[in-house]
Coordinates of C-alpha atoms in Angstrom, one line a residue:
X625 CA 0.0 0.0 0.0
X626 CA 3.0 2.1 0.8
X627 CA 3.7 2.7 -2.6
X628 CA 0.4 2.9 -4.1
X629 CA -0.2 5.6 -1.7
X630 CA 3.3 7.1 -2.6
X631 CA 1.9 7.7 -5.9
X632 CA -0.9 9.8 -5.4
X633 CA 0.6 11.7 -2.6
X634 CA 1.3 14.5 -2.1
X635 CA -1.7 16.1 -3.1
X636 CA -2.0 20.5 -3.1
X637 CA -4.8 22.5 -4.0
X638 CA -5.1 24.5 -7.8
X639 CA -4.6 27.4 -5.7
X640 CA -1.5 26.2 -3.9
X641 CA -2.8 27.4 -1.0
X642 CA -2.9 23.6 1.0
X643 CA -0.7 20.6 0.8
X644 CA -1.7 16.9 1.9
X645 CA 1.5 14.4 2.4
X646 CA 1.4 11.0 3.2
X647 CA 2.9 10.0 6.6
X648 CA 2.9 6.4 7.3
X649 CA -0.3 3.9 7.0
X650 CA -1.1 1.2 9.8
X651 CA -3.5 -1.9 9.2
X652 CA -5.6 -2.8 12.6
X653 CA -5.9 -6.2 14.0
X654 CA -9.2 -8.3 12.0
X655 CA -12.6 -7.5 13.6
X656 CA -13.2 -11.2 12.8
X657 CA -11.0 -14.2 11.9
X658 CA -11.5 -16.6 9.1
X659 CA -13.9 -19.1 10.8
X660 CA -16.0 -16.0 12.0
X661 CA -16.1 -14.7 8.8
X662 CA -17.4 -18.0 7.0
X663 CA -20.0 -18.2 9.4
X664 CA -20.9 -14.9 9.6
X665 CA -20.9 -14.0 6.3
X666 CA -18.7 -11.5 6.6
X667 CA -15.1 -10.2 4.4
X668 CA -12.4 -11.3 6.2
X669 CA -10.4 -7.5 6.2
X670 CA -8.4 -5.7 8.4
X671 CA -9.1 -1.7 8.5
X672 CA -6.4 0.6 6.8
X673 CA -5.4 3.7 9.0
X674 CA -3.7 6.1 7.2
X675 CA -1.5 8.9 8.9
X676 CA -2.1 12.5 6.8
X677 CA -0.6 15.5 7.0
X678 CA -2.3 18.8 6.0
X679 CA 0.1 21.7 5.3
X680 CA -1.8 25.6 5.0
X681 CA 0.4 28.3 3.4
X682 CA 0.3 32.0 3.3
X683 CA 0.9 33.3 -0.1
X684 CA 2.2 36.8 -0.5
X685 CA 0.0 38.8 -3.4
X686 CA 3.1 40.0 -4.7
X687 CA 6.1 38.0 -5.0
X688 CA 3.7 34.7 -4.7
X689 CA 6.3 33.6 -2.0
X690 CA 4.9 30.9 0.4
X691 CA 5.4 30.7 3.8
X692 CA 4.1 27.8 6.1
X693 CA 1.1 29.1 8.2
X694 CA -0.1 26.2 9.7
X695 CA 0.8 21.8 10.2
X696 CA -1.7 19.4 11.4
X697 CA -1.4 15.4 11.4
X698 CA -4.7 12.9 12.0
X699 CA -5.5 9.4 10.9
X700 CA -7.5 9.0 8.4
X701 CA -9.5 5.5 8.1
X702 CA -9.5 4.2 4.8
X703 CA -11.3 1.4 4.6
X704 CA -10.8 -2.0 4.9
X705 CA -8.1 -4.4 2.9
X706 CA -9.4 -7.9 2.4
X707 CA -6.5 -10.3 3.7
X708 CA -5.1 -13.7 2.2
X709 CA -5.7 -16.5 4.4
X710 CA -3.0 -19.0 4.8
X711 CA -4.3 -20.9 1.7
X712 CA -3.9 -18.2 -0.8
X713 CA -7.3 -17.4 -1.0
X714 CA -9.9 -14.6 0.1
X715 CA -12.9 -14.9 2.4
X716 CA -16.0 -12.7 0.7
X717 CA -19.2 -12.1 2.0
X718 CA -18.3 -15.6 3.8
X719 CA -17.1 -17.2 0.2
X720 CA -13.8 -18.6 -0.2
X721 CA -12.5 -16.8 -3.5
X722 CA -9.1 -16.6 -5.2
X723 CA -7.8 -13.9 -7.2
X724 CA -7.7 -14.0 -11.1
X725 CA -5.0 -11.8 -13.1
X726 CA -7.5 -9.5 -15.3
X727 CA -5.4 -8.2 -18.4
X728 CA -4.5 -4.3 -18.6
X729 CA -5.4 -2.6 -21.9
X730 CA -1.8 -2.0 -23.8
X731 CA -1.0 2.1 -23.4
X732 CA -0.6 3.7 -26.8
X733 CA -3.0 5.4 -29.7
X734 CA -5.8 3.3 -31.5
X735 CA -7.9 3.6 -34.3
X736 CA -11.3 2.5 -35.2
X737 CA -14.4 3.0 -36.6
X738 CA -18.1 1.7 -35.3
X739 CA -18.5 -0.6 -37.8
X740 CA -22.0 1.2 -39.2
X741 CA -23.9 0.4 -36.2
X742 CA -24.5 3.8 -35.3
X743 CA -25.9 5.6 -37.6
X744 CA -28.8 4.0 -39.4
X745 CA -27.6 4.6 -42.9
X746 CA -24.5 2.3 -41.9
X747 CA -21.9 5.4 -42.3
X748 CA -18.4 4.4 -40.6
X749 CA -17.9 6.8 -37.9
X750 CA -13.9 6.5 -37.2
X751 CA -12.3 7.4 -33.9
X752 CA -9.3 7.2 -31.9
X753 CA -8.5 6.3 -28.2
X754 CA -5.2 7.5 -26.5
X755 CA -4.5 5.0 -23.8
X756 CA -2.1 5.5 -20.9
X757 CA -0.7 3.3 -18.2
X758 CA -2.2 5.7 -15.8
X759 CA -4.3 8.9 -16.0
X760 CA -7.4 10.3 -18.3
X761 CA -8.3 8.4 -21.1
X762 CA -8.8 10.7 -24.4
X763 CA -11.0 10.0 -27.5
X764 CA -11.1 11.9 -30.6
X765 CA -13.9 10.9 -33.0
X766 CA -16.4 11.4 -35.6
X767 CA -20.4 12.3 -35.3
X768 CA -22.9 11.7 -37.9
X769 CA -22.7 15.0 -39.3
X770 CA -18.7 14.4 -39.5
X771 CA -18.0 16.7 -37.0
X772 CA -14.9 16.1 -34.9
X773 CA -15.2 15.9 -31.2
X774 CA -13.1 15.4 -28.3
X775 CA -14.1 13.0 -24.8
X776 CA -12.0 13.0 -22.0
X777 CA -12.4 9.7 -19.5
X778 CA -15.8 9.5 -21.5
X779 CA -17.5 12.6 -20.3
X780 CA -19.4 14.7 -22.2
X781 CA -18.1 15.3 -25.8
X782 CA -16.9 19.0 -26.6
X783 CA -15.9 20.0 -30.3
X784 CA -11.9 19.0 -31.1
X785 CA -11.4 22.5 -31.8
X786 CA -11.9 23.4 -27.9
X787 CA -9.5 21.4 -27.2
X788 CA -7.0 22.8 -29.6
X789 CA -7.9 26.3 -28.4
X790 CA -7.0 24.9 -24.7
X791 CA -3.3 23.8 -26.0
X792 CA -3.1 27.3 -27.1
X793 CA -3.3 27.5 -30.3
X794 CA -6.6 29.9 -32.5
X795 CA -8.7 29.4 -35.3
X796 CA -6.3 30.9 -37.8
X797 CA -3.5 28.3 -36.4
X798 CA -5.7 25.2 -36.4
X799 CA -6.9 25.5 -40.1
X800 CA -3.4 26.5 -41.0
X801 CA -2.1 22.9 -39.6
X802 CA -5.1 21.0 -41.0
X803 CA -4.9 22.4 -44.6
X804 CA -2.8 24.4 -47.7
X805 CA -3.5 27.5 -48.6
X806 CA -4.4 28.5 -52.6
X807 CA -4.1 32.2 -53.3
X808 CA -6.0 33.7 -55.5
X809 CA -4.0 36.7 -57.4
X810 CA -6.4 39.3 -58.7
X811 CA -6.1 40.8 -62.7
X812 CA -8.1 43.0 -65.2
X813 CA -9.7 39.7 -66.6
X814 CA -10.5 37.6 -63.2
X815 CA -8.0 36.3 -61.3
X816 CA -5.3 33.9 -61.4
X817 CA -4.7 30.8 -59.4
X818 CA -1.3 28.6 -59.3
X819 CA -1.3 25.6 -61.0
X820 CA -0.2 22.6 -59.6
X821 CA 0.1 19.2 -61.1
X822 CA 0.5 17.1 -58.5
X823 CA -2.9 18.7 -56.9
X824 CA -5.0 18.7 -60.3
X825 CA -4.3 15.3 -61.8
X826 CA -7.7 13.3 -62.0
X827 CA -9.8 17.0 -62.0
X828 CA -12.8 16.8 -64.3
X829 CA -13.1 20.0 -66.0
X830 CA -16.7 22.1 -65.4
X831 CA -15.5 24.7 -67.7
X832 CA -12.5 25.1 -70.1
X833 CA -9.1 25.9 -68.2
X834 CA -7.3 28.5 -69.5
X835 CA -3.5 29.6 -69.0
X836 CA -3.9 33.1 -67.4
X837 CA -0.3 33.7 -68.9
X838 CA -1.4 33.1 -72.5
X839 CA -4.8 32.9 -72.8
X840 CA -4.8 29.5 -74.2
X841 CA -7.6 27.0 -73.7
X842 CA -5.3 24.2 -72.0
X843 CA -7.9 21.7 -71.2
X844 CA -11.6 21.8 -72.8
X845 CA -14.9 21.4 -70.9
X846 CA -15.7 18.1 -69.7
X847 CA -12.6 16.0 -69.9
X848 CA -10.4 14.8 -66.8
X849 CA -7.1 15.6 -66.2
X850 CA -5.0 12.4 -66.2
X851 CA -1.8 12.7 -64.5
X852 CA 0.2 12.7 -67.8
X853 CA -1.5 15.4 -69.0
X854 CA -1.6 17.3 -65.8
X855 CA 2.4 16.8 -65.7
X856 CA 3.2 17.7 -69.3
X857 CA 0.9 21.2 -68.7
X858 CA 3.6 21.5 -65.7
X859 CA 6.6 20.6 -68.3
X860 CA 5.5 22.9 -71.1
X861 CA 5.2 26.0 -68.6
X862 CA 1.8 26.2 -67.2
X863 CA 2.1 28.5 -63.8
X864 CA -1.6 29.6 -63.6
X865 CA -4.9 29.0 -64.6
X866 CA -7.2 31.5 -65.3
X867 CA -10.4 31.4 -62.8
X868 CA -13.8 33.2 -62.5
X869 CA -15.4 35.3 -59.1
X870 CA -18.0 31.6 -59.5
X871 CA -14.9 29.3 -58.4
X872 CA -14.3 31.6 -55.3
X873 CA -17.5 31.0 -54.3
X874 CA -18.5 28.4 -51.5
X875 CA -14.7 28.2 -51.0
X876 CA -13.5 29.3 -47.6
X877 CA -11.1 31.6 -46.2
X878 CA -7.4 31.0 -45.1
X879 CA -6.7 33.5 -42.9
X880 CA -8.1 36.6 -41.1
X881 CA -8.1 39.6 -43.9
X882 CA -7.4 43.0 -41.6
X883 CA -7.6 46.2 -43.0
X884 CA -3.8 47.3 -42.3
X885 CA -4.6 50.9 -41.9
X886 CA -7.8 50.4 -39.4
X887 CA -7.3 47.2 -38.1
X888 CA -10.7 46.4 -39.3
X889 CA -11.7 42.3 -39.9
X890 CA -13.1 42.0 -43.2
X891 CA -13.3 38.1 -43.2
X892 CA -12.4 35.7 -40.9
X893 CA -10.5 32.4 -40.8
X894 CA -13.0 29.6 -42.2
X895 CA -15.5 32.3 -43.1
X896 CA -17.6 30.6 -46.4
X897 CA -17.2 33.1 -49.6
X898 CA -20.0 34.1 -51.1
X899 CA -21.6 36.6 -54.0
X900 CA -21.4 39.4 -51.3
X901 CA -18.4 38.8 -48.8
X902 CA -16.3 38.7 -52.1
X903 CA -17.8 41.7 -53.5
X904 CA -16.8 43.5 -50.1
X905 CA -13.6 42.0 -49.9
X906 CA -12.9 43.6 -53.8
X907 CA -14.7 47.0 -52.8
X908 CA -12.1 46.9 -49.9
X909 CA -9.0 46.7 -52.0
X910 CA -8.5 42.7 -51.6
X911 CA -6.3 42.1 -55.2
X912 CA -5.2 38.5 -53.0
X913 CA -7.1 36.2 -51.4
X914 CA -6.0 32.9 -49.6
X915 CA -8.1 30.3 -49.3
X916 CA -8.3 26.9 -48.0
X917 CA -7.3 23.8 -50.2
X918 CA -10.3 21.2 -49.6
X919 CA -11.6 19.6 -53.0
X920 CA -13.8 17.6 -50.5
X921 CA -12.4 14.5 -52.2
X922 CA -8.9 13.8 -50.9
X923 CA -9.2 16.7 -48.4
X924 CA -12.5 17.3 -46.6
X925 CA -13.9 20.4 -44.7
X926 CA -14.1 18.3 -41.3
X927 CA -12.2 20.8 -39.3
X928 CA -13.1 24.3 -41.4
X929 CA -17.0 22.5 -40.2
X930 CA -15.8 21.8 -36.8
X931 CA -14.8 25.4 -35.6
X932 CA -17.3 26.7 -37.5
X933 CA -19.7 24.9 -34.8
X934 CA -17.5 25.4 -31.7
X935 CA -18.8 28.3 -29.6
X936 CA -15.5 28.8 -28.3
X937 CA -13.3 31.1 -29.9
X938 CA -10.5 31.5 -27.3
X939 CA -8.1 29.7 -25.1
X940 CA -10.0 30.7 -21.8
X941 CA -13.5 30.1 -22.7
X942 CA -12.0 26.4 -23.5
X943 CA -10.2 25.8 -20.3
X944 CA -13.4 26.6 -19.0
X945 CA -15.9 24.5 -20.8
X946 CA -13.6 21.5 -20.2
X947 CA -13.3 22.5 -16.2
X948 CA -17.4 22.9 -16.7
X949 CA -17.1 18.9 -18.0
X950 CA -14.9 17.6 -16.0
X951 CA -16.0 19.2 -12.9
X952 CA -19.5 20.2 -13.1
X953 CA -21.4 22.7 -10.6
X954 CA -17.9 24.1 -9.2
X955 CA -17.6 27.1 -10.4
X956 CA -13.7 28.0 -12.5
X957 CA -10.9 30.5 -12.0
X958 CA -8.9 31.1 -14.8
X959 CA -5.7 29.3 -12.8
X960 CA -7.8 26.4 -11.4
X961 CA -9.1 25.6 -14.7
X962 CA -5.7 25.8 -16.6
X963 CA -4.4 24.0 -13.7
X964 CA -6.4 21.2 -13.8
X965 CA -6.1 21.3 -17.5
X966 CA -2.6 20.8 -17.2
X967 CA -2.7 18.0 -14.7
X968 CA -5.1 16.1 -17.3
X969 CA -2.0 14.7 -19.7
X970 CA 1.0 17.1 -18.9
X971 CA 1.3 16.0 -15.0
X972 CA 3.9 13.1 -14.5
X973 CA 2.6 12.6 -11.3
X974 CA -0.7 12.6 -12.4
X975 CA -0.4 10.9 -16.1
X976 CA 1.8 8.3 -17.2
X977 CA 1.7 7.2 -20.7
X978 CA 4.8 4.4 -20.6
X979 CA 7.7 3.4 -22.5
X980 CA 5.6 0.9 -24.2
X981 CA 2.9 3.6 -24.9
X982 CA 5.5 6.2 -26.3
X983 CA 7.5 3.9 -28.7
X984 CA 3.6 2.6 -29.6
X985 CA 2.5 6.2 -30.7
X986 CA 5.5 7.5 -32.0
X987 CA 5.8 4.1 -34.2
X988 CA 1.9 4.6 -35.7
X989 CA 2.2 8.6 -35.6
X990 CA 5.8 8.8 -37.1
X991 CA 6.8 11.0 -34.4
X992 CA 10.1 11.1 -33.0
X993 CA 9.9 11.9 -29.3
X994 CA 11.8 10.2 -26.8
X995 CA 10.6 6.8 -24.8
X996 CA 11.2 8.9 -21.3
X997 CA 9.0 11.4 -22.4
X998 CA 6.0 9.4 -21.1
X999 CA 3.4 12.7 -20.7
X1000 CA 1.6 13.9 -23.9
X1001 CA 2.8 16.9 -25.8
X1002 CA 0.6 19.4 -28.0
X1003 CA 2.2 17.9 -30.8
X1004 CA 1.1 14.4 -29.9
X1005 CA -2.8 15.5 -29.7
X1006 CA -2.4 17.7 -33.1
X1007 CA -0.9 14.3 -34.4
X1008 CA -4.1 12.2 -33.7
X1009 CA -6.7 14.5 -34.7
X1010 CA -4.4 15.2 -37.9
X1011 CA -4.1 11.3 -38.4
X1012 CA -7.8 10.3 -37.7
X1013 CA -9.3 13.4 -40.7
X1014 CA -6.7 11.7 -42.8
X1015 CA -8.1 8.1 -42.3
X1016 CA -11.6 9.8 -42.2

């Protein structure tokens, strides 16, 4: 017990205000022995006293120094341990029982999907599950309306996004991650686009692509671009393609487009594009706008869809909400809901991922962190969510 108690201990408050150590525990003589307990019906046990001590501090508003303010020691009783008899066995409820090893689910990251029993039009819904030796068990995973979520120990689900927000990282940054940008250049006869070969092989075309450059009517109306094709274009000198205010529309947004002068927000990240944002983006002196690269073929708007959802926008309203879920009813500071954030995964006392866990992940998310490094890192989390759009 000494070491399991080890573990947990000492315990302090998200405040830092209070400290509990462990002293010392003590196990009482058996209220009843093993013939007593057959015939009584009763757990042969022995009650576990544990010796606490409670340490109060007085923290100075200013320099945040502590100083001790006050000690107290009592026994606690924990409850009682069953015992082994001198058989190797345990007497419960007044039954003879022995113990059965019960196998440990292996640390690391999995992936999965529900197999179509969800939803009712058999859709795959794909997840992943990070596992650790000890601490708070983390699922990422798909809903019906392929939105992204996040569920920590299997509480209530928040959008992925949240939790991005909580690792520190905004809107602007997450879709930057998740996806390339396409920047379209504007000119007296539309506006130009970059081509790219590698990104346009397969492409069916809706209307006739034309070099911006020349004029020239590359590929006609109707045909596909096979790869061949799409790489000789690339061979013979094809750098843009000429494109229309109709393909910027229902396309989204890169990054925030601020007015440099007034610091006005004309459009935000992940903002959809339509007849009349563009039109005030052009009005506004906009010649160049980035947006995102989803065909939603290869590369789908899962992410672009799931902050659009998320109500949170910044890294304190999501330390909250996830305080909110993991805690509910108790109302959050700002420090005691980053605090117990960062006790979640990034505590070693608290979370313990595991060599076996750390060579498991970095082996399936190509990631090169060392085996001693057995808490999770942003980069670990960004690599899962990253990992289960792709398989998605």
């Amino acid at each position: 017990p000494a070491v399991r108690l080890q573990s947990v201990f000492p315990i302090g408050d998200f405040s830092g205000a209070s400290l509990l150590e462990f002293v010392k525990y003590t196990f009482e003589p058996p209220k009843y022995d093993v013939d007593e307990c057959r015939q009584r019906g009763m757990t042969f046990s022995a009650p576990l006293k544990v010796t606490l001590r409670l340490i109060v501090f007085d923290i100075d508003p200013d320099t945040q120094a502590k100083s001790v303010k006050d000690i107290k020691e009592q026994d606690v009783y924990m409850g009682d341990m069953p015992l082994m008899t001198d058989n190797g066995t345990f007497i419960v409820n007044g039954t003879e029982r022995v113990i059965v090893s019960q196998m440990h689910r292996s640390p690391g990251v999995f992936f999965d999907h529900d197999k179509g029993k969800t939803h009712s039009s058999g859709k795959l819904l794909f997840a992943a599950r990070i596992i650790p030796y000890r601490g708070s068990w983390l699922d990422i995973e798909f809903d019906a309306k392929d939105i992204v979520y996040a569920r920590i120990d299997r509480k209530r689900k928040i959008p992925v996004t949240s939790l991005l927000f909580a690792l520190g990282m905004d809107g602007e940054e997450i879709l930057s991650r998740f996806y390339a940008h396409i920047n379209y250049v504007r000119d007296p006869k539309g506006w130009r686009v970059p081509y790219d070969a590698e990104r346009m092989k397969g492409f069916k075309a809706t209307a006739d692509m034309i070099d911006a450059d020349t004029g020239e009517v590359v590929v006609e109306a109707g045909k596909k671009l096979v790869a061949r094709t799409a790489r000789q274009l690339a061979e013979k000198g094809l750098k843009f393609l000429r494109a229309t205010d109709e393909d910027l529309y229902t396309q989204y947004i890169a990054e925030d487009l601020v007015n440099p002068a007034t610091g006005e927000v004309f459009a935000e990240a992940g903002e959809e594009i339509t007849e009349k944002s563009l039109k005030l983006l052009t009005d506004a002196g906009f010649d160049e706008i980035p947006v995102l690269d989803i065909d939603h073929i290869t590369v789908g708007p899962y992410i672009r869809n799931t902050l659009n959802v998320d109500k949170n926008s910044r890294r304190e309203e999501a330390l909250f909400d996830i305080y909110r879920v993991m805690r509910p009813g108790e109302p959050p500071t700002l420090e005691t809901a980053e605090n117990m954030f960062q006790s979640l995964f990034f505590d070693s006392e608290r979370y313990d991922l595991s060599a076996v866990g750390r060579v498991k992940m970095n082996m399936r998310l190509d990631l090169d962190a060392e085996d001693t490094v057995r808490i999770l890192r942003k980069e670990d989390i960004f690599a899962v969510v990253k990992a289960l759009v792709d398989l998605r």
